[in-house]
PDB file of C-alpha atoms and ligand atoms in Angstrom:
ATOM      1  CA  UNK H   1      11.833  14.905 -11.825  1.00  0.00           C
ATOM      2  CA  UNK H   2      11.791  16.877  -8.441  1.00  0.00           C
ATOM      3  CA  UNK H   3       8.376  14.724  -7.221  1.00  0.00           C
ATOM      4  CA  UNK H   4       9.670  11.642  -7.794  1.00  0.00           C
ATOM      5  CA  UNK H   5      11.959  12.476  -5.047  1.00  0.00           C
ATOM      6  CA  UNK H   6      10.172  11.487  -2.085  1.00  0.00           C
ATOM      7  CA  UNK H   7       8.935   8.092  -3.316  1.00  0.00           C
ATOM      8  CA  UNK H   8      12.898   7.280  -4.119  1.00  0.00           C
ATOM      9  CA  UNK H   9      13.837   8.946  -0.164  1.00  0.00           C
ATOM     10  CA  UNK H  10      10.884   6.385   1.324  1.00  0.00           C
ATOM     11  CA  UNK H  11      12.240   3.099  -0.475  1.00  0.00           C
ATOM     12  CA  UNK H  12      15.434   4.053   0.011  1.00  0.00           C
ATOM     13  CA  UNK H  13      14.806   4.143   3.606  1.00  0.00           C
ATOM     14  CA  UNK H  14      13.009   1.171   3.669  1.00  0.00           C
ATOM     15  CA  UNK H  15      16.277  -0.740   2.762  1.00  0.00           C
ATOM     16  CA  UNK H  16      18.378   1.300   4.768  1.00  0.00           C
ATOM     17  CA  UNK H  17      16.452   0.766   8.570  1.00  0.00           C
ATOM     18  CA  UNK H  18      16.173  -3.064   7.212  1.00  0.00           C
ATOM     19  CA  UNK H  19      19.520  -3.520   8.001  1.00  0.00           C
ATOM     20  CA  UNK H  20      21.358  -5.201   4.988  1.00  0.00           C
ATOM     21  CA  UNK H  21      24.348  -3.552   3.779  1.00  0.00           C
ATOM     22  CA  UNK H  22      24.626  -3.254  -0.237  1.00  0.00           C
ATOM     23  CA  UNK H  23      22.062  -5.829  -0.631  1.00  0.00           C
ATOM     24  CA  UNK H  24      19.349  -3.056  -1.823  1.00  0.00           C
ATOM     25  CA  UNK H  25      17.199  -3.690  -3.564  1.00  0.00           C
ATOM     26  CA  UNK H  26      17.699  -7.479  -3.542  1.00  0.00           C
ATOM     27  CA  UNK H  27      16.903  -7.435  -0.030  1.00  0.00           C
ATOM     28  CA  UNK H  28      13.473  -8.826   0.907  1.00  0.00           C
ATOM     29  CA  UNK H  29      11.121  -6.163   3.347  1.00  0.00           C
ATOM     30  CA  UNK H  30      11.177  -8.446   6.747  1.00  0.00           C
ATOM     31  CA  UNK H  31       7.788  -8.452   7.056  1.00  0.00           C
ATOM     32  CA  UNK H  32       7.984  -9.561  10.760  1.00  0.00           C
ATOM     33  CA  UNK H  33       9.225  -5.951  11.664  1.00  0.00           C
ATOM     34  CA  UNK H  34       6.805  -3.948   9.967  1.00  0.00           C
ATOM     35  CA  UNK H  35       3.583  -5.716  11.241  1.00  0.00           C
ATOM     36  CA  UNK H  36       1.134  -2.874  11.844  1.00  0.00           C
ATOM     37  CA  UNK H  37       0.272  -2.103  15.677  1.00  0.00           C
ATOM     38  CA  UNK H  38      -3.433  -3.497  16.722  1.00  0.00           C
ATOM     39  CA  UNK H  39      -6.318  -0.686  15.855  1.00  0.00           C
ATOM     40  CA  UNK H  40      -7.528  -0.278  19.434  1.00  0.00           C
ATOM     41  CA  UNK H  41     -10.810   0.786  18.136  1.00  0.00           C
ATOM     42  CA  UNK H  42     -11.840  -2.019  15.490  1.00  0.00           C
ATOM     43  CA  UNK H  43     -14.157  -4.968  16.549  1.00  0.00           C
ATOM     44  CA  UNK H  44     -12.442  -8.062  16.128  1.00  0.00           C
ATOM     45  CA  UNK H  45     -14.644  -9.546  13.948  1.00  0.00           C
ATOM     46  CA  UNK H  46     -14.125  -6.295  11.396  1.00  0.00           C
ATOM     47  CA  UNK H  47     -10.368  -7.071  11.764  1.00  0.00           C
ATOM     48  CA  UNK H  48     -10.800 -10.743  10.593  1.00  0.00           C
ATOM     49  CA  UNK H  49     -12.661  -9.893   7.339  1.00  0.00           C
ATOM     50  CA  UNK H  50      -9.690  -7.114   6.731  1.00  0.00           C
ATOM     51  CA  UNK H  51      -6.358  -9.316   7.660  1.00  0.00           C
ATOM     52  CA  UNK H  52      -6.274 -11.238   4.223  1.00  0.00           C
ATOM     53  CA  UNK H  53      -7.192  -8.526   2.051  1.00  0.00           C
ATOM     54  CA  UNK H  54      -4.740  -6.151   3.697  1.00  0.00           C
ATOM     55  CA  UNK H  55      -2.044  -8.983   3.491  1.00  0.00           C
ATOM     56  CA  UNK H  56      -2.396  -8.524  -0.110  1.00  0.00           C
ATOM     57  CA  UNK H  57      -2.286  -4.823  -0.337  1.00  0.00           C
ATOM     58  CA  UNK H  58       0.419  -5.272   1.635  1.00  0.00           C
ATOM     59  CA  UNK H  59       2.296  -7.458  -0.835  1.00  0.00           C
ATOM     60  CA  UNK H  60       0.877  -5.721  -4.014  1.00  0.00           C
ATOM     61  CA  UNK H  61       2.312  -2.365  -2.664  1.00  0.00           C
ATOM     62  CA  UNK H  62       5.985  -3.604  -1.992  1.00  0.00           C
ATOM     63  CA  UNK H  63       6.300  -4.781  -5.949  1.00  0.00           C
ATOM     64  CA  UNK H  64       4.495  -1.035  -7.001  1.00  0.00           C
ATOM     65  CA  UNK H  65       7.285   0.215  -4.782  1.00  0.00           C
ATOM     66  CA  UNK H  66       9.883  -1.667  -6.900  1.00  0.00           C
ATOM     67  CA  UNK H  67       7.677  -0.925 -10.089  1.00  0.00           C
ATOM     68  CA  UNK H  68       7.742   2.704 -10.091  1.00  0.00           C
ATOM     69  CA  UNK H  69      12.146   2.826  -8.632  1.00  0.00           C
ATOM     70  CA  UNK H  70      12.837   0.235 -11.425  1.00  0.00           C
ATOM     71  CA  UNK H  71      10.238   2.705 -13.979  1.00  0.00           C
ATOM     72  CA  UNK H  72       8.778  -0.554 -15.353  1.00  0.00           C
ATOM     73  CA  UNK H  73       5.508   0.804 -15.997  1.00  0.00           C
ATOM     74  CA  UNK H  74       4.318  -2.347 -17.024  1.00  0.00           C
ATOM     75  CA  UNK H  75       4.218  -3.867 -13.878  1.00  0.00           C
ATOM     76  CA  UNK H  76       3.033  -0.899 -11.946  1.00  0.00           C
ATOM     77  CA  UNK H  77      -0.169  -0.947 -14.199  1.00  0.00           C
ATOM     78  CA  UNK H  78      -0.789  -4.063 -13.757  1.00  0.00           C
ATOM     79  CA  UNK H  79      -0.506  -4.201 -10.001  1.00  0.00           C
ATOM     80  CA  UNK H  80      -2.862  -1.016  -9.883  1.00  0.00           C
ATOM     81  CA  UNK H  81      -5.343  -2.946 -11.829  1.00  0.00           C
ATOM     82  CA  UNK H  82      -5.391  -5.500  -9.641  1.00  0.00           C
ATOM     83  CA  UNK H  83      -5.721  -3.261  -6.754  1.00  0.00           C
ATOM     84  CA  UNK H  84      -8.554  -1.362  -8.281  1.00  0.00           C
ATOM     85  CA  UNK H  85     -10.562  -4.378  -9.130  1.00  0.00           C
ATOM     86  CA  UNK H  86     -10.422  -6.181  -6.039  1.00  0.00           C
ATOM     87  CA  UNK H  87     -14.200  -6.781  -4.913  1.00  0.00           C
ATOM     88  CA  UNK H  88     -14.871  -4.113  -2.408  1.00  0.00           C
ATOM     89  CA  UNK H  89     -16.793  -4.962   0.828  1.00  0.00           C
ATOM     90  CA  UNK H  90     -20.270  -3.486   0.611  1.00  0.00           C
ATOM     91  CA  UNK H  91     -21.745  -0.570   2.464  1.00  0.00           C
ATOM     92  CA  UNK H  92     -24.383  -2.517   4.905  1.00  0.00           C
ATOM     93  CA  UNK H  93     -27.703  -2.431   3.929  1.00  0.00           C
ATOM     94  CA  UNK H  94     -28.814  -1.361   7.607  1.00  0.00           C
ATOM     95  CA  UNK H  95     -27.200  -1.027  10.895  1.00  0.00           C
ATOM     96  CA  UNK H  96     -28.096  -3.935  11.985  1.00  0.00           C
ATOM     97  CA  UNK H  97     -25.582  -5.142  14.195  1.00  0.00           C
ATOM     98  CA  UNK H  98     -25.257  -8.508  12.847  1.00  0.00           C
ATOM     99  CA  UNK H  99     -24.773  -7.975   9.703  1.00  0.00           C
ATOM    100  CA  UNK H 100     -20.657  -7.727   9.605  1.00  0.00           C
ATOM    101  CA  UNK H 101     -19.938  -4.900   7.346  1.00  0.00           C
ATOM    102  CA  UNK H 102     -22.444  -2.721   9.722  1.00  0.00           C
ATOM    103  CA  UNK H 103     -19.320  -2.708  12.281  1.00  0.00           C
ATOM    104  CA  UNK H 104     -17.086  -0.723  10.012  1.00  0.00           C
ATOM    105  CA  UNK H 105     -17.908   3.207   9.729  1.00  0.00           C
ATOM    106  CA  UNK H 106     -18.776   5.129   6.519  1.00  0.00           C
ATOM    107  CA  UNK H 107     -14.917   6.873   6.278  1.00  0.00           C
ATOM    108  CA  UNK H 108     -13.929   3.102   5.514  1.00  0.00           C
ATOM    109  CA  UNK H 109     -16.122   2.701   2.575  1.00  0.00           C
ATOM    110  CA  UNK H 110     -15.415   5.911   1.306  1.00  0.00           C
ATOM    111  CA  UNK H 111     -11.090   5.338   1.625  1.00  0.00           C
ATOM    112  CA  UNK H 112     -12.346   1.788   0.218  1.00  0.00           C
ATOM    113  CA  UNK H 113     -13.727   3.762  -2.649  1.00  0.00           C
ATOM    114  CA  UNK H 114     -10.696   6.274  -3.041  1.00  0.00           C
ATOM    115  CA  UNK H 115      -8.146   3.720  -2.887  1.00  0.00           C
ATOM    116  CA  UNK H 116      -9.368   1.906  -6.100  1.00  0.00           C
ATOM    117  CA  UNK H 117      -9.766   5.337  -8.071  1.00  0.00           C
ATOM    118  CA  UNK H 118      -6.482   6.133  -7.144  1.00  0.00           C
ATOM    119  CA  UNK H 119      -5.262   2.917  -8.105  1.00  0.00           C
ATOM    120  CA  UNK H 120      -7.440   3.374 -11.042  1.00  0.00           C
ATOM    121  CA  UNK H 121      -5.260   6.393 -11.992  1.00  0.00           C
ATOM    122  CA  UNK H 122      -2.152   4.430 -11.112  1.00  0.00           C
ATOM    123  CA  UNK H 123      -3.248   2.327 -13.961  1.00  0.00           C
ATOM    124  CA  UNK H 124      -4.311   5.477 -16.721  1.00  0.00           C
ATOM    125  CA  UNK H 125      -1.102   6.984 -15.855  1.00  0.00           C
ATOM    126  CA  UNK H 126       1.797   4.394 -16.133  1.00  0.00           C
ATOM    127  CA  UNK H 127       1.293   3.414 -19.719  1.00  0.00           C
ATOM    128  CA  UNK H 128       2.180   7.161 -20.745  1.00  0.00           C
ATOM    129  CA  UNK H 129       5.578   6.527 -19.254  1.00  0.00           C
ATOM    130  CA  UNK H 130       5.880   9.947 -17.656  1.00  0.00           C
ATOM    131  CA  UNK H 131       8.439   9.382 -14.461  1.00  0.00           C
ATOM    132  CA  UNK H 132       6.628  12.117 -12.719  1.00  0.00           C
ATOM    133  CA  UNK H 133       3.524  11.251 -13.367  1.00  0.00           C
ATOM    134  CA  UNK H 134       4.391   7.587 -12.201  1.00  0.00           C
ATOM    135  CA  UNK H 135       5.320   9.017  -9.218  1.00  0.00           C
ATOM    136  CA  UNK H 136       2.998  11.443  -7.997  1.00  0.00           C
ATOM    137  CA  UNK H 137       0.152   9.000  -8.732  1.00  0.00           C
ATOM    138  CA  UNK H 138       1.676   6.018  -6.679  1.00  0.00           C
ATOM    139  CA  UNK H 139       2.030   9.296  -3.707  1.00  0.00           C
ATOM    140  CA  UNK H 140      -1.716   9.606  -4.257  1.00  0.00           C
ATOM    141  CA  UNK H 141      -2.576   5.543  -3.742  1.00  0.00           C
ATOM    142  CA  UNK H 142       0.170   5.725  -0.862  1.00  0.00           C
ATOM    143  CA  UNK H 143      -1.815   8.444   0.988  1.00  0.00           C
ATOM    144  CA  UNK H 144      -5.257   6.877   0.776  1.00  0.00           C
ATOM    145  CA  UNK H 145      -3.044   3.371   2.763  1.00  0.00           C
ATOM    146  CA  UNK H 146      -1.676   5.722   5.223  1.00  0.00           C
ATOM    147  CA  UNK H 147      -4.776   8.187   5.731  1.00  0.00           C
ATOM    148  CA  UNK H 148      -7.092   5.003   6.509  1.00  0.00           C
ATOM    149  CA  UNK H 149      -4.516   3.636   8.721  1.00  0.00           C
ATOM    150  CA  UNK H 150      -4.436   6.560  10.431  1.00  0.00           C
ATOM    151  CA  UNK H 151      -8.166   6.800  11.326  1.00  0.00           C
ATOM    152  CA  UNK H 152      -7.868   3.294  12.847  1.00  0.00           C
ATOM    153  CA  UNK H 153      -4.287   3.786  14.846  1.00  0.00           C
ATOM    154  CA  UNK H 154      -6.180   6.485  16.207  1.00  0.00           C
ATOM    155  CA  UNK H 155      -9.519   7.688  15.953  1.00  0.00           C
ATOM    156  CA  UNK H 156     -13.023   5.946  17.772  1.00  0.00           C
ATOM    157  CA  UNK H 157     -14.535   3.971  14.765  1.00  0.00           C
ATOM    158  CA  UNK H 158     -18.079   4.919  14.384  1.00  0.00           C
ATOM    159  CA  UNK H 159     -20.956   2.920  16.218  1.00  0.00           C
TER     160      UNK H 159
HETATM  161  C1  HEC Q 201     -10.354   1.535   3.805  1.00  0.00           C
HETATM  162  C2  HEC Q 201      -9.312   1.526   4.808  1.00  0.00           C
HETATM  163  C3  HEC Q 201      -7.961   0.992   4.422  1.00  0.00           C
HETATM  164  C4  HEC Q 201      -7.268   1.243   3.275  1.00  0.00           C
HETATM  165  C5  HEC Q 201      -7.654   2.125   2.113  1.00  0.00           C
HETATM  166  C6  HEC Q 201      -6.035   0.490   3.388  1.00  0.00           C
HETATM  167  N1  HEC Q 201      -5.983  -0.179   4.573  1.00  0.00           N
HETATM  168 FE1  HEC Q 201      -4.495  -1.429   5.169  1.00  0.00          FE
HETATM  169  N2  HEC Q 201      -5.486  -1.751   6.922  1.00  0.00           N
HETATM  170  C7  HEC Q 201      -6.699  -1.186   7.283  1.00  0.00           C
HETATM  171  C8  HEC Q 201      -7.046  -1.630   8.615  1.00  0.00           C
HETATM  172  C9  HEC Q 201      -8.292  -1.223   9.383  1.00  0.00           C
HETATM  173  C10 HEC Q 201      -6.004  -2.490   9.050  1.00  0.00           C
HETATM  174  C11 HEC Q 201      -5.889  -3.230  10.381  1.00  0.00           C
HETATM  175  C12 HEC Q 201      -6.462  -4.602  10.225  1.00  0.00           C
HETATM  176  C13 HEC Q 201      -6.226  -5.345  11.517  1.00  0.00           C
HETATM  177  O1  HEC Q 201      -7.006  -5.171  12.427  1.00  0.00           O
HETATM  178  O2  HEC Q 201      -5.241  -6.077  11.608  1.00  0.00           O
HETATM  179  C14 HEC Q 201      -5.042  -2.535   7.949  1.00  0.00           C
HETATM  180  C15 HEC Q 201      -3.884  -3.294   7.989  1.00  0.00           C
HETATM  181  C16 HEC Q 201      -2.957  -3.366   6.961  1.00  0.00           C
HETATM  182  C17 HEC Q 201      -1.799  -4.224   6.953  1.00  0.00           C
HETATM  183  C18 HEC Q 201      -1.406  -5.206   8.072  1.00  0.00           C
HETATM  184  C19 HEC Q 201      -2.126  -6.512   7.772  1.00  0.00           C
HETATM  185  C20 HEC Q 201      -1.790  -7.603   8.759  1.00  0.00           C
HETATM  186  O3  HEC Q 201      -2.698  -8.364   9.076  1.00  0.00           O
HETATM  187  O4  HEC Q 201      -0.650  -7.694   9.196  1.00  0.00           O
HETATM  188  C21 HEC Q 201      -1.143  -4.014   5.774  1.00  0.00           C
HETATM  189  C22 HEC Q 201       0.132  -4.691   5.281  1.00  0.00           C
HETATM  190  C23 HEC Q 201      -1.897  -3.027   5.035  1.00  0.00           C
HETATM  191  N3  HEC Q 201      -3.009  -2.666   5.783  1.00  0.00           N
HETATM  192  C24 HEC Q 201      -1.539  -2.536   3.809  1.00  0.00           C
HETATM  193  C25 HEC Q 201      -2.280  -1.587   3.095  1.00  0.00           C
HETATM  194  C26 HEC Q 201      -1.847  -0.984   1.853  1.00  0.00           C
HETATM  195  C27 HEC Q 201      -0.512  -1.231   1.179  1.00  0.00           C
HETATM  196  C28 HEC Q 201      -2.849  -0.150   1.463  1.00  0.00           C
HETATM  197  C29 HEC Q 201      -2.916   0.700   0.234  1.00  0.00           C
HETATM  198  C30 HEC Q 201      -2.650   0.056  -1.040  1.00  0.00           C
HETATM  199  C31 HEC Q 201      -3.887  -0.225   2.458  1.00  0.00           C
HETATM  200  N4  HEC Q 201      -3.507  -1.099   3.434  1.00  0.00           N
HETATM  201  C32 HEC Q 201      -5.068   0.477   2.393  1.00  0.00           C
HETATM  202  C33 HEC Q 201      -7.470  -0.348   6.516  1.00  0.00           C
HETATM  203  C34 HEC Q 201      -7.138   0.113   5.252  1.00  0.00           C
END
């Protein structure tokens, strides 16, 4: 039970800094405050293709948050499912600078790749309705979100 700890610590957070006093876990996220700060380093073009499809991550990782606090494994595999089968944008087929997907380095399609395998476990594991399991898995899909953020908050993207 210990590692489901931090998962409960982070939503409980969550409600706490949004500012609504025993309204957890009614209490919608307030999406205006957590918009994510501009990756300096990202064409603009390679943010357009990326705004809708993160929008959805977005969305789909709020209910696995609820999902996995609520242990209604159910819903957690089905939202990794539909995280791991999301097309993927293709590696480009040369670095031709027109072609879009050329503009994004190879640490994106490789996170791109991890993030559906990890979803992909999301999905093996919640049907054995093991808390911990549950848990640590959803940690695992968390870290691939956060690790790619992180190369774009702060890193040069590749040419
Ligand atoms: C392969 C890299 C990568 C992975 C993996 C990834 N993201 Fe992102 N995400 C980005 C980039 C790059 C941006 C910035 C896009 C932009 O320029 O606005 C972003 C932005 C976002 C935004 C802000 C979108 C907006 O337009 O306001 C949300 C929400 C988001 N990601 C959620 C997630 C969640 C949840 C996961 C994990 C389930 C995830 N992301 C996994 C690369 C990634």
């Amino acid at each position: 039970m210990r590692r489901t700890l931090p998962l409960l610590a982070l939503a409980l957070a969550a409600c706490q800094s949004a500012g609504a006093q025993n309204a957890c876990p009614e209490t919608k996220p307030a999406a205006a405050k957590w918009a994510m700060p501009a990756p300096a380093h990202l064409p603009q073009a390679a943010r357009a293709i990326l705004a809708e499809r993160m929008q959805r991550h977005g969305a789909a990782m709020t209910d696995m948050v609820w999902a996995a606090l609520f242990l209604d494994y159910d819903s957690a595999a089905d939202i990794a499912q539909e995280i791991a089968s999301e097309p993927r944008l293709a590696r480009p087929f040369s670095q031709d600078a027109s072609e879009l997907n050329a503009l994004l380095p190879e640490s994106f399609f490789a996170l791109q790749d991890e993030l559906a395998a990890r979803a992909e476990e999301v999905a093996r594991v919640a049907p054995t309705k093991d808390p911990a399991a549950l848990s640590a898995t959803v940690g695992r899909l968390t870290d691939t979100c956060m690790r790619c953020h992180s190369a774009y908050l702060r890193d040069t993207a590749a040419p």
